Short mmCIF file of C-alpha atoms in Angstrom, two decimals:
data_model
loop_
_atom_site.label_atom_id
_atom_site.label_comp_id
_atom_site.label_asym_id
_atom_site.label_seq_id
_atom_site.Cartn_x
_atom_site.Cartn_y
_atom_site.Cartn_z
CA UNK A 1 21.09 19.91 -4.63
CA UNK A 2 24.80 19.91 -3.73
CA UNK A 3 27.19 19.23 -6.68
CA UNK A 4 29.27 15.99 -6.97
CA UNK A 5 32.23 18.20 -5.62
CA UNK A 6 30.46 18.92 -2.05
CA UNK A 7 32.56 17.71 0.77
CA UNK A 8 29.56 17.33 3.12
CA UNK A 9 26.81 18.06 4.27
CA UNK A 10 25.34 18.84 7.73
CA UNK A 11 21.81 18.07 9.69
CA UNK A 12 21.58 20.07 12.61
CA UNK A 13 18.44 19.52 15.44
CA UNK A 14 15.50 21.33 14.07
CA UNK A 15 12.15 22.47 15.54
CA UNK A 16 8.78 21.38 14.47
CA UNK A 17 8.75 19.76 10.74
CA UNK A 18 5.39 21.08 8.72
CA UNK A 19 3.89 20.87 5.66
CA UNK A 20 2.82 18.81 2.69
CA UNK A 21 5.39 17.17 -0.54
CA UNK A 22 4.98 15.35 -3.41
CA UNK A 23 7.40 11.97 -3.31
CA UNK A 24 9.73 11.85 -6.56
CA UNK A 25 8.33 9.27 -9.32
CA UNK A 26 9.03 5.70 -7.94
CA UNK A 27 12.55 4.21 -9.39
CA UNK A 28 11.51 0.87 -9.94
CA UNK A 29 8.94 2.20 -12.24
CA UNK A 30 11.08 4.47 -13.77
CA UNK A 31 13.56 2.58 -14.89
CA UNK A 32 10.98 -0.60 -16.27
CA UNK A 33 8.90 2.17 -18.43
CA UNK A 34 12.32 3.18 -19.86
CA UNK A 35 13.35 -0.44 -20.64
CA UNK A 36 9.81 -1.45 -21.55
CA UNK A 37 9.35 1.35 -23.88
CA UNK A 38 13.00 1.06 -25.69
CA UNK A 39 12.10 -2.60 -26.08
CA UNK A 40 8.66 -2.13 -27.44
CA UNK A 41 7.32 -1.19 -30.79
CA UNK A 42 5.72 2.28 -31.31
CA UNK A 43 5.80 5.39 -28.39
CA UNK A 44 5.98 5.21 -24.95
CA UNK A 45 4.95 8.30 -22.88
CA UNK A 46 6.31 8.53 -19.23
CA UNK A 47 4.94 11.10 -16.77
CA UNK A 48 6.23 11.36 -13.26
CA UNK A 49 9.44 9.54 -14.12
CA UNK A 50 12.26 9.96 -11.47
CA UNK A 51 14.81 12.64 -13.18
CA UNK A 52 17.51 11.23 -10.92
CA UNK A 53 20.87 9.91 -11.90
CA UNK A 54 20.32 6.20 -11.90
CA UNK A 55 17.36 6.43 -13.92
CA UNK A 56 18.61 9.08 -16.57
CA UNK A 57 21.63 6.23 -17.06
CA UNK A 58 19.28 4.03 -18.06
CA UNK A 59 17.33 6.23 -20.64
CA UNK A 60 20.67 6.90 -21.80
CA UNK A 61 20.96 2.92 -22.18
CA UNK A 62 18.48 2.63 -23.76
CA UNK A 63 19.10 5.28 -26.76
CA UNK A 64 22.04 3.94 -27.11
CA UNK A 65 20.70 -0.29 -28.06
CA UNK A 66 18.65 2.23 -30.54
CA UNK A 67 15.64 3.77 -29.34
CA UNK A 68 14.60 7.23 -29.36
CA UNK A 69 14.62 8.99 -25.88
CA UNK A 70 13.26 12.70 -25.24
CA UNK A 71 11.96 14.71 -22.37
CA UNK A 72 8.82 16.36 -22.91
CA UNK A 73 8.56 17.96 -19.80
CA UNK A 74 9.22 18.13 -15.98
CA UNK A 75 8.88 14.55 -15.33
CA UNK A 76 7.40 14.07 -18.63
CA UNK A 77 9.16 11.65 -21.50
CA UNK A 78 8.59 9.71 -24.79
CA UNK A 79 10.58 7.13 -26.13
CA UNK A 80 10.19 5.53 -29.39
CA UNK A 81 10.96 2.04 -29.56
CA UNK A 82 13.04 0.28 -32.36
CA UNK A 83 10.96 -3.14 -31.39
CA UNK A 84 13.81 -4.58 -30.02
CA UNK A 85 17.58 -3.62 -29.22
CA UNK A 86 20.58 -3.13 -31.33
CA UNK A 87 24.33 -3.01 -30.75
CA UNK A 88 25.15 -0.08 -29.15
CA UNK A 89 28.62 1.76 -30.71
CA UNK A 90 29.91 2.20 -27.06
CA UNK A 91 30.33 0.79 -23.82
CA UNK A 92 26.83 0.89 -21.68
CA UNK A 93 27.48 2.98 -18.77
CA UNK A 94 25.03 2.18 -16.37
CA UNK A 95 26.91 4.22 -13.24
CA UNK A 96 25.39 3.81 -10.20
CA UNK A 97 22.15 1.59 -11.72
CA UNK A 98 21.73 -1.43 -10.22
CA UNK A 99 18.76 -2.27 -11.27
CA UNK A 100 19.56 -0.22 -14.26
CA UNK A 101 22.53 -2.50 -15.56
CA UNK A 102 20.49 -6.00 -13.73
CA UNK A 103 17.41 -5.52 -16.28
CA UNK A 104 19.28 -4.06 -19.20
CA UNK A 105 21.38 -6.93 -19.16
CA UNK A 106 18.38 -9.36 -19.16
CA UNK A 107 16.90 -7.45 -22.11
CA UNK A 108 19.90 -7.48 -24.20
CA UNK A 109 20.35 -11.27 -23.47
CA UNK A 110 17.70 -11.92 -25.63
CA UNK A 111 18.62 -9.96 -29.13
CA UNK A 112 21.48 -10.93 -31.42
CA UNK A 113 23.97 -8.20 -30.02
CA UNK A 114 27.28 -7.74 -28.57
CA UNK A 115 27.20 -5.10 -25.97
CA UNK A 116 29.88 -4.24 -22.73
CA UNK A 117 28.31 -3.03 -19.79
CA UNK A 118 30.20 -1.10 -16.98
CA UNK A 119 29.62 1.55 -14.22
CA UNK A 120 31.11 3.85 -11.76
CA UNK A 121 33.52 2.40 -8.64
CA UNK A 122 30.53 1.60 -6.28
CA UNK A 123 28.58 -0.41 -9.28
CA UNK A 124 31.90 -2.09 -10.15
CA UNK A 125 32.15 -3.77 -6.36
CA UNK A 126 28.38 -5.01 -6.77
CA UNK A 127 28.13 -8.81 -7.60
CA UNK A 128 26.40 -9.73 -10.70
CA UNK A 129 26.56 -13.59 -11.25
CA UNK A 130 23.31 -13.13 -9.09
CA UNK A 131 22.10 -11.91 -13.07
CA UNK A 132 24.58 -13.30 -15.22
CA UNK A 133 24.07 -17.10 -13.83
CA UNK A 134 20.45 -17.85 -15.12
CA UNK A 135 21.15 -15.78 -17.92
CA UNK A 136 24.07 -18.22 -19.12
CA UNK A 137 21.94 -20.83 -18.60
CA UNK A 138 19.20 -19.64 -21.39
CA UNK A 139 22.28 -19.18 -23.82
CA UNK A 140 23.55 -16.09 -22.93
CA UNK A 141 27.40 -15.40 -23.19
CA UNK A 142 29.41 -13.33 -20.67
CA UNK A 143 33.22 -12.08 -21.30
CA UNK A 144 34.34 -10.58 -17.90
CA UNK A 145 36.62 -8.06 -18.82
CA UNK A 146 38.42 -7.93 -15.33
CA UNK A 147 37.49 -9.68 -12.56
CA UNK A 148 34.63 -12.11 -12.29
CA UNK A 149 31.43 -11.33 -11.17
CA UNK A 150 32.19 -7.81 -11.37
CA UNK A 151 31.64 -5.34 -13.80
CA UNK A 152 32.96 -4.89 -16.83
CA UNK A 153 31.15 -7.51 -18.63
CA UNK A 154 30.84 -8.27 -22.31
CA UNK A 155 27.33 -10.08 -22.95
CA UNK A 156 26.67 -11.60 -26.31
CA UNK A 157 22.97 -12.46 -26.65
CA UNK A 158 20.19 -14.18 -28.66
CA UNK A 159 18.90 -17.57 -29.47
CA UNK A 160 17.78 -18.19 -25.50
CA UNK A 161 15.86 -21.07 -24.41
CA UNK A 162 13.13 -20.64 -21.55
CA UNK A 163 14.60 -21.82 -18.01
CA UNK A 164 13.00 -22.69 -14.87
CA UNK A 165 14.67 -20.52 -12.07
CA UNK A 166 13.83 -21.08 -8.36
CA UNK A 167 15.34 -18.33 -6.55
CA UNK A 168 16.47 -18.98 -2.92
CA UNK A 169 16.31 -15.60 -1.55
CA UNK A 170 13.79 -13.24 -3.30
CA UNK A 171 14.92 -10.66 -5.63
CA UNK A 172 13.25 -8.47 -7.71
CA UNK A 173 15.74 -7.43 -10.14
CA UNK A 174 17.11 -11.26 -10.58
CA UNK A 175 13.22 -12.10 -11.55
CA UNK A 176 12.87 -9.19 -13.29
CA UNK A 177 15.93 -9.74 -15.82
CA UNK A 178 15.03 -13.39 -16.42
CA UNK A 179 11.81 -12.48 -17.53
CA UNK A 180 13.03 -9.67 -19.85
CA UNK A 181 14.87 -12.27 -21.31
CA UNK A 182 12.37 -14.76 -21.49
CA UNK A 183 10.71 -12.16 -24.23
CA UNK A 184 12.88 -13.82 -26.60
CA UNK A 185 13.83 -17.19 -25.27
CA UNK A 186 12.04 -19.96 -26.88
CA UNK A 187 9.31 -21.73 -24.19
CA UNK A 188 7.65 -20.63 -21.47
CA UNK A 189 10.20 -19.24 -18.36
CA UNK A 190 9.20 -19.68 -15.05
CA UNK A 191 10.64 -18.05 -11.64
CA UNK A 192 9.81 -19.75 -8.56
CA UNK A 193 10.09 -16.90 -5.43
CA UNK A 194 10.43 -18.33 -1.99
CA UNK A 195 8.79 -14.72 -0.72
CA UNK A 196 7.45 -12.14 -2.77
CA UNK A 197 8.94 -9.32 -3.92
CA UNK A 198 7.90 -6.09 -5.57
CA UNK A 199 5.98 -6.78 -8.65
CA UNK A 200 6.21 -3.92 -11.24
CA UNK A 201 8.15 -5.90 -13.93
CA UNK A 202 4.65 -8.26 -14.35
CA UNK A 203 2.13 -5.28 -14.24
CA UNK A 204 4.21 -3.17 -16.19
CA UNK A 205 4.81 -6.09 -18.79
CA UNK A 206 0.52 -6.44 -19.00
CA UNK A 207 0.98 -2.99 -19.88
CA UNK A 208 2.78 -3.27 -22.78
CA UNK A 209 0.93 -6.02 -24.02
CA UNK A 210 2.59 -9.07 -22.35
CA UNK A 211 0.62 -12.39 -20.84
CA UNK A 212 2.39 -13.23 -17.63
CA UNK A 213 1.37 -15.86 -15.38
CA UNK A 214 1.59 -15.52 -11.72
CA UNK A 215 0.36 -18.04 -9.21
CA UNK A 216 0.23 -18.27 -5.54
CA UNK A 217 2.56 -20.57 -3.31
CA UNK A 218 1.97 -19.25 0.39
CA UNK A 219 4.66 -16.46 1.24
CA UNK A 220 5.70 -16.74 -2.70
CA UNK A 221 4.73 -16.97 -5.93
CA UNK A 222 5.59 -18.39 -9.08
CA UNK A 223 6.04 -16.63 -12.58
CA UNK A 224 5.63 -17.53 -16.03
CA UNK A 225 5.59 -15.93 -19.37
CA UNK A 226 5.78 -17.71 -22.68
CA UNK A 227 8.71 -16.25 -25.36
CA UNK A 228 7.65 -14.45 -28.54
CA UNK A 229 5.50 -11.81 -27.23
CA UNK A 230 5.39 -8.70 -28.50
CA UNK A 231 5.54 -5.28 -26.54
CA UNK A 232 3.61 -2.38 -27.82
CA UNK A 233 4.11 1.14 -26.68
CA UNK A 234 1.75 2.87 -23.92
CA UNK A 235 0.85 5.60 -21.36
CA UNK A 236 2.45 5.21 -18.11
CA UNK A 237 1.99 7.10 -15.29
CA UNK A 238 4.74 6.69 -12.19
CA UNK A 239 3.60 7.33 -8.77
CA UNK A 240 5.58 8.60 -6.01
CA UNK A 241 8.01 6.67 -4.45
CA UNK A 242 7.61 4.85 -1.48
CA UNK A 243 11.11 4.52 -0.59
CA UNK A 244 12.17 7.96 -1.13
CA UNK A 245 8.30 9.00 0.93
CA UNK A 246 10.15 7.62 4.22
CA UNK A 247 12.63 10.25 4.78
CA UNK A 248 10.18 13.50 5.06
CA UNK A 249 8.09 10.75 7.12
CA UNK A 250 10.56 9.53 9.00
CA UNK A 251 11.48 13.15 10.04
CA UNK A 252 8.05 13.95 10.73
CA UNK A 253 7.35 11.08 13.06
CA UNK A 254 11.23 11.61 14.94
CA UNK A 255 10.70 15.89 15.08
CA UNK A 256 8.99 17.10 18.26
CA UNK A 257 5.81 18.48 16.87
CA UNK A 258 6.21 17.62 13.75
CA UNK A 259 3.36 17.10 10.81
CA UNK A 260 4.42 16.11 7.56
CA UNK A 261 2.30 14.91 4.64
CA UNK A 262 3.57 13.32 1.75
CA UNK A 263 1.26 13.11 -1.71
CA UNK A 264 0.39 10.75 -4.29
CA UNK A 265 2.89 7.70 -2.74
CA UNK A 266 2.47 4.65 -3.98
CA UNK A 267 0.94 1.87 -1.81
CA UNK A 268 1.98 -0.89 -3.49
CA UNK A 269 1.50 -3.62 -1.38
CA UNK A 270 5.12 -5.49 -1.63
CA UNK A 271 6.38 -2.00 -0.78
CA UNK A 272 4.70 -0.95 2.24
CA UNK A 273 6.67 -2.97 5.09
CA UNK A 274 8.25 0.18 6.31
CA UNK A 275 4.89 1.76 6.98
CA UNK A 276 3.54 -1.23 8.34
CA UNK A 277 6.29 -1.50 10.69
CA UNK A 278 6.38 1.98 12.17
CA UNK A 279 2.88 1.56 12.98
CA UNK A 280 3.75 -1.48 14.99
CA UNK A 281 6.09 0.55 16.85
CA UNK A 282 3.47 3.03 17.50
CA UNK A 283 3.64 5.30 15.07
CA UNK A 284 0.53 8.29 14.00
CA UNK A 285 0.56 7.58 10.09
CA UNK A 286 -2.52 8.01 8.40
CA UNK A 287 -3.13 7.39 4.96
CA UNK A 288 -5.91 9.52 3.08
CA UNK A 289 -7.15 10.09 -0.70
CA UNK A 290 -6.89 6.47 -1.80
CA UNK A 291 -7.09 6.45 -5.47
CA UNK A 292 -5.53 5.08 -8.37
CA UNK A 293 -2.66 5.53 -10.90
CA UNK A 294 -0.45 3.71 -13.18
CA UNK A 295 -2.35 0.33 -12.00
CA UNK A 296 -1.22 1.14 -8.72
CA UNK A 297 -2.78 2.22 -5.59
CA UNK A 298 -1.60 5.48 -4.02
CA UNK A 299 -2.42 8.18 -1.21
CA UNK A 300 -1.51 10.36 0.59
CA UNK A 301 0.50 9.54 3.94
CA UNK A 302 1.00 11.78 7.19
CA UNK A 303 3.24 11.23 9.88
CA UNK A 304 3.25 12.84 13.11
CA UNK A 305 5.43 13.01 15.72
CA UNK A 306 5.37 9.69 18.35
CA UNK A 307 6.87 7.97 21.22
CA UNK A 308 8.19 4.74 19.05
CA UNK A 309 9.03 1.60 20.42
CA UNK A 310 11.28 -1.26 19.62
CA UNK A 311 10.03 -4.40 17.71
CA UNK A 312 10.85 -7.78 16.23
CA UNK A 313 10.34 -7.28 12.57
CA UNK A 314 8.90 -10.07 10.69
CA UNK A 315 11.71 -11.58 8.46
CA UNK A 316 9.37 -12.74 5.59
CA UNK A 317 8.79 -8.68 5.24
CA UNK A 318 12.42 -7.66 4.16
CA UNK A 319 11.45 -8.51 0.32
CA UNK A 320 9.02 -5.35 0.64
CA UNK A 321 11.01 -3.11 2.45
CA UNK A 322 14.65 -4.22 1.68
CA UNK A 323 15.91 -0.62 0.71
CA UNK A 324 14.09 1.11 4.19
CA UNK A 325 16.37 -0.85 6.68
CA UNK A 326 18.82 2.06 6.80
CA UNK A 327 15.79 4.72 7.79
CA UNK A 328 14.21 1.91 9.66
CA UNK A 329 16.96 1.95 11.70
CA UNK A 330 17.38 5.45 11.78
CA UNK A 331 13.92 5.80 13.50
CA UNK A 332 14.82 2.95 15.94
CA UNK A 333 17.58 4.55 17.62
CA UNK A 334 15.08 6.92 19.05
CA UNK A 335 13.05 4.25 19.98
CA UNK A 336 12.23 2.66 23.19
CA UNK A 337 13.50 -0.29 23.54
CA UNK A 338 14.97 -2.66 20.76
CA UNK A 339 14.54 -3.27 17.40
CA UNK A 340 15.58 -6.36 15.50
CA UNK A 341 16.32 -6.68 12.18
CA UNK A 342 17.03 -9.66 10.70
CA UNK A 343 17.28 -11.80 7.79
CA UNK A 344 18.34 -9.03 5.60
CA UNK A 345 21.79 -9.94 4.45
CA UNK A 346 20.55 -8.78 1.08
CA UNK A 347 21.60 -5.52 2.69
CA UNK A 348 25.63 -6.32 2.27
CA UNK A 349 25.38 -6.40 -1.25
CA UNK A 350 23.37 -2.95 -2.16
CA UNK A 351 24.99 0.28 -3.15
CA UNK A 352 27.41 -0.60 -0.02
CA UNK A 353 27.26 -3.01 3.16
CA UNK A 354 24.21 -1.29 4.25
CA UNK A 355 24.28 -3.52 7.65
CA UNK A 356 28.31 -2.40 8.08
CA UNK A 357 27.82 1.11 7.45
CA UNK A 358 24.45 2.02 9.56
CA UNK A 359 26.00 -0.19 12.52
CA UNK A 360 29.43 2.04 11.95
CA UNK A 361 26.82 5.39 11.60
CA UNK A 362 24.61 4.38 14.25
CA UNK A 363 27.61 3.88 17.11
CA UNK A 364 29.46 7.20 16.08
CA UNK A 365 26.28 8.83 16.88
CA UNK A 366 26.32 7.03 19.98
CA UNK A 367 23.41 4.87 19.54
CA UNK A 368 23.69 1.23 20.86
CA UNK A 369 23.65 -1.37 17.99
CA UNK A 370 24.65 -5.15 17.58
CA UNK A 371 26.05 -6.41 14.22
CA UNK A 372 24.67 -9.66 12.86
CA UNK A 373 25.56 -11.63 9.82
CA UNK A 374 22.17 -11.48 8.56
CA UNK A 375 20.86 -8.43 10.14
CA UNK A 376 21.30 -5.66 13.40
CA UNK A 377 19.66 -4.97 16.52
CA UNK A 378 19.52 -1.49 17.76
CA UNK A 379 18.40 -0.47 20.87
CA UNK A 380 17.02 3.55 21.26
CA UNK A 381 17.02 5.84 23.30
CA UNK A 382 18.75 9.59 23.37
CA UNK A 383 20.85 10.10 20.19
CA UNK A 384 24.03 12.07 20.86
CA UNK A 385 24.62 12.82 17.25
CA UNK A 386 28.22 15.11 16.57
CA UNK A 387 29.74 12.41 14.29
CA UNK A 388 30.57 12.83 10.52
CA UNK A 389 29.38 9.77 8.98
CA UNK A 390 30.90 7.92 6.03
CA UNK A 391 28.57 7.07 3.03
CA UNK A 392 30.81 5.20 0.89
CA UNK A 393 28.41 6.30 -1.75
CA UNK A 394 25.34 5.18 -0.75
CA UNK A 395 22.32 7.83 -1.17
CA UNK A 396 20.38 5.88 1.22
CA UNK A 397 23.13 5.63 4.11
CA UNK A 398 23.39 9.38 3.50
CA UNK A 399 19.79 10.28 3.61
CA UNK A 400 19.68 8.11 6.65
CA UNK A 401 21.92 9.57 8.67
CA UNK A 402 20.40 13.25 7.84
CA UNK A 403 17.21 12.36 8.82
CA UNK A 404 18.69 11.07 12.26
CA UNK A 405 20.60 14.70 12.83
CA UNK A 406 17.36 16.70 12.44
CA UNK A 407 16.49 14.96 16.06
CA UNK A 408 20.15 14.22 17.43
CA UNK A 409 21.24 15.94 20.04
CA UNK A 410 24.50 17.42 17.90
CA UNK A 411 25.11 18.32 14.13
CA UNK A 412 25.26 14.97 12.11
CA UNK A 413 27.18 14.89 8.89
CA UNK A 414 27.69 13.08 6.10
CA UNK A 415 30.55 12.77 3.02
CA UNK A 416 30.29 12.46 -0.57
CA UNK A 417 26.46 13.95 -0.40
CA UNK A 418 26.00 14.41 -4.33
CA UNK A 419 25.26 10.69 -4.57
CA UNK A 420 21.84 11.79 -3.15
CA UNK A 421 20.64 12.87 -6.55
CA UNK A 422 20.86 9.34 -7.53
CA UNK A 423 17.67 8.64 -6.39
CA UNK A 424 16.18 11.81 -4.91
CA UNK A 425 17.33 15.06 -6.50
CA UNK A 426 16.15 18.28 -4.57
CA UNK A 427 16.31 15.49 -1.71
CA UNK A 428 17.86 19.20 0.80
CA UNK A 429 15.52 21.68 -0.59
CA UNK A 430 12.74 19.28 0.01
CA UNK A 431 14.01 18.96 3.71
CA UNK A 432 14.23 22.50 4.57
CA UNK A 433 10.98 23.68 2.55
CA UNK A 434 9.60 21.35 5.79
CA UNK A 435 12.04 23.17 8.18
CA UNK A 436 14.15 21.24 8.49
CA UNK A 437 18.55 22.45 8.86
CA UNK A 438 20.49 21.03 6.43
CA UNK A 439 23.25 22.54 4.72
#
């Protein structure tokens, strides 16, 4: 993988795409089983945990509110919890972590510590009162350190009280942090989703020993867990991410010729949207070897190459497919016909404005695409590619647009490429095992 000091890198129109991967461990997991198991009493062991940047921030987080953290192995860890977290001597750097510094921050909340979270330039712009609201409302404290809503916060935690939350647009990390902190709040907390979204925090809190609640309300579901519960260490196995599975996909179903399989992804299924929206647009995916792992189902997914086509997709599915808008879209300019996107405004506050910067990608490339508040439209057709493309940051933007140039008609680039290992390191080598041209 490129180092943070790479100026660029290029995709260039490749022939036939072929072969068989193995997704990297799925991030959502990854960073819950490091949280989980720093929280917990007793050992933790990890395997298949995502070695990427965001997620080693957060094991770093963790060892530093006091639990032990080693790697065992390719993809392999233990961590030793201190049954519960401690004040950490230093600033918590989360850097790029989203959900890394959104859940930390909910399980701090509920221990008697001061701690000061914080993060690179692209985490600083990212709002956080999203978090920090509901959390203040069960007790917790919040010094913003310069401008509000924005990190650097100071959070001073403990004695919480149990909150109902309704959430107007469904998030998984605002749920997610509530109910880490409703560990230690006093009552029973309760989040009330409008839609569902991805669900790892309650399975992965069963794991570890934790009753949680869930019942049924139509398109959403509501959420309870009582405080005092204890976590106790356990195995957990982390399956292959679904998110990071669409880009080898993606290639394989936008390469002439192409056949690409990717193993052991997990099928989750608030995280299958993406896949269930290609094959509305006509796309030969086939999913074999069904099995089990982690409490998850997984298998094995091959795409093929296909004449797409443009559809409407369903609003109530952005919750499960939120981060695959930008290779969604990526797909859909070689599409025929349109595709709409919409009610995904979530998208503006990510790593970046997703919606700004595919819509600003998209049209260098030459690919026609309408901006929305809420969403895009893009209609396909042939991409002209020969653009460099800026990523302000964003692995997924980047990944995006590299996908795109192994089809385009010119070279497609893309700046500040070493944010890729965020999320997906060995995300190139990975690419052009396949046959793909990027350097």
């Amino acid at each position: 993988m490129p180092s943070q000091l790479t100026a660029q890198l290029t995709a260039s129109r490749s022939s036939a795409l072929t072969g068989k991967v193995r997704a990297p461990g799925d991030k959502s997991m990854s960073h819950r089983s490091m949280i989980l198991g720093g929280m917990a009493s007793g050992v933790t062991e990890v395997e298949g945990l995502l070695e990427g940047d965001d997620v080693l921030a957060t094991g770093r987080a963790v060892e530093a509110f006091g639990a032990k953290v080693e790697r065992t192995g390719d993809g392999k860890w233990r961590i030793e919890g201190a049954g519960g977290f401690k004040t950490p001597s230093s600033v918590i750097d989360c850097g790029n972590a989203g959900t890394g510094v959104r859940l930390l921050m909910g399980a701090a909340a509920g221990y008697a510590l001061t701690a000061t979270f914080d993060g690179d330039g692209s985490l600083r712009k990212r709002p956080m009162k999203r978090v920090t609201g509901p959390l203040a409302e069960m007790g917790a404290v919040f010094d913003w350190q310069a401008a509000e809503d924005r990190l650097p916060v100071a959070l001073t935690g403990g004695t919480l009280k149990a909150i109902d939350y309704v959430q107007t647009v469904a998030s998984a990390q605002v749920k997610s942090a509530i109910l880490l902190a409703g560990l230690n709040a006093e009552g029973v907390t309760s989040v009330v989703e409008p839609e569902k979204s991805r669900d790892h925090t309650e399975r992965m809190l069963r794991a570890f020993g934790v009753e949680v609640g869930v019942e049924e309300m139509g398109e959403g579901w509501t959420v309870t867990l009582k405080g005092g519960q204890l976590l106790t260490g356990t195995f957990v196995a982390v399956p292959g991410d679904p998110s990071s599975a669409a880009f080898p996909l993606a290639a394989g179903l936008i390469v002439p010729g192409s056949e690409v399989t990717v193993e052991g992804v997990m099928l989750n299924a608030l995280r299958t949207g993406l896949f269930d929206t290609w094959i509305e647009m006509g796309a030969d995916l086939t999913i074999t070897n069904r099995r089990e792992a982690g409490g998850e189902d997984v298998g094995d997914i091959t795409a093929r190459h296909s004449a797409l086509k443009g559809v409407v997709v369903p609003e109530a599915r952005a919750a499960s497919m939120i981060d695959e808008y930008p290779i969604l879209a990526a797909t859909a300019a070689f599409a025929d016909g349109v595709t709409v996107m919409r009610g995904v405004g979530e998208m503006r506050v990510k790593e970046s404005d997703r919606i700004s910067l595919m819509v600003e990608g998209l049209r260098a490339c030459g690919v026609q695409v309408e901006e929305e508040p809420e969403g895009f439209i893009v209609t396909g057709g042939v991409v002209r590619g020969g653009a460099t493309v800026h990523t302000a940051h964003d692995h997924r933007i980047a990944m995006s647009h590299l996908v795109l140039g192994l089809a385009a008609e010119q070279p497609v680039s893309v700046d500040e490429p070493g944010m890729i290992a965020t999320s997906f390191p060995g995300f190139v080598e990975m690419m052009n095992g396949l046959g793909g041209h990027i350097a």
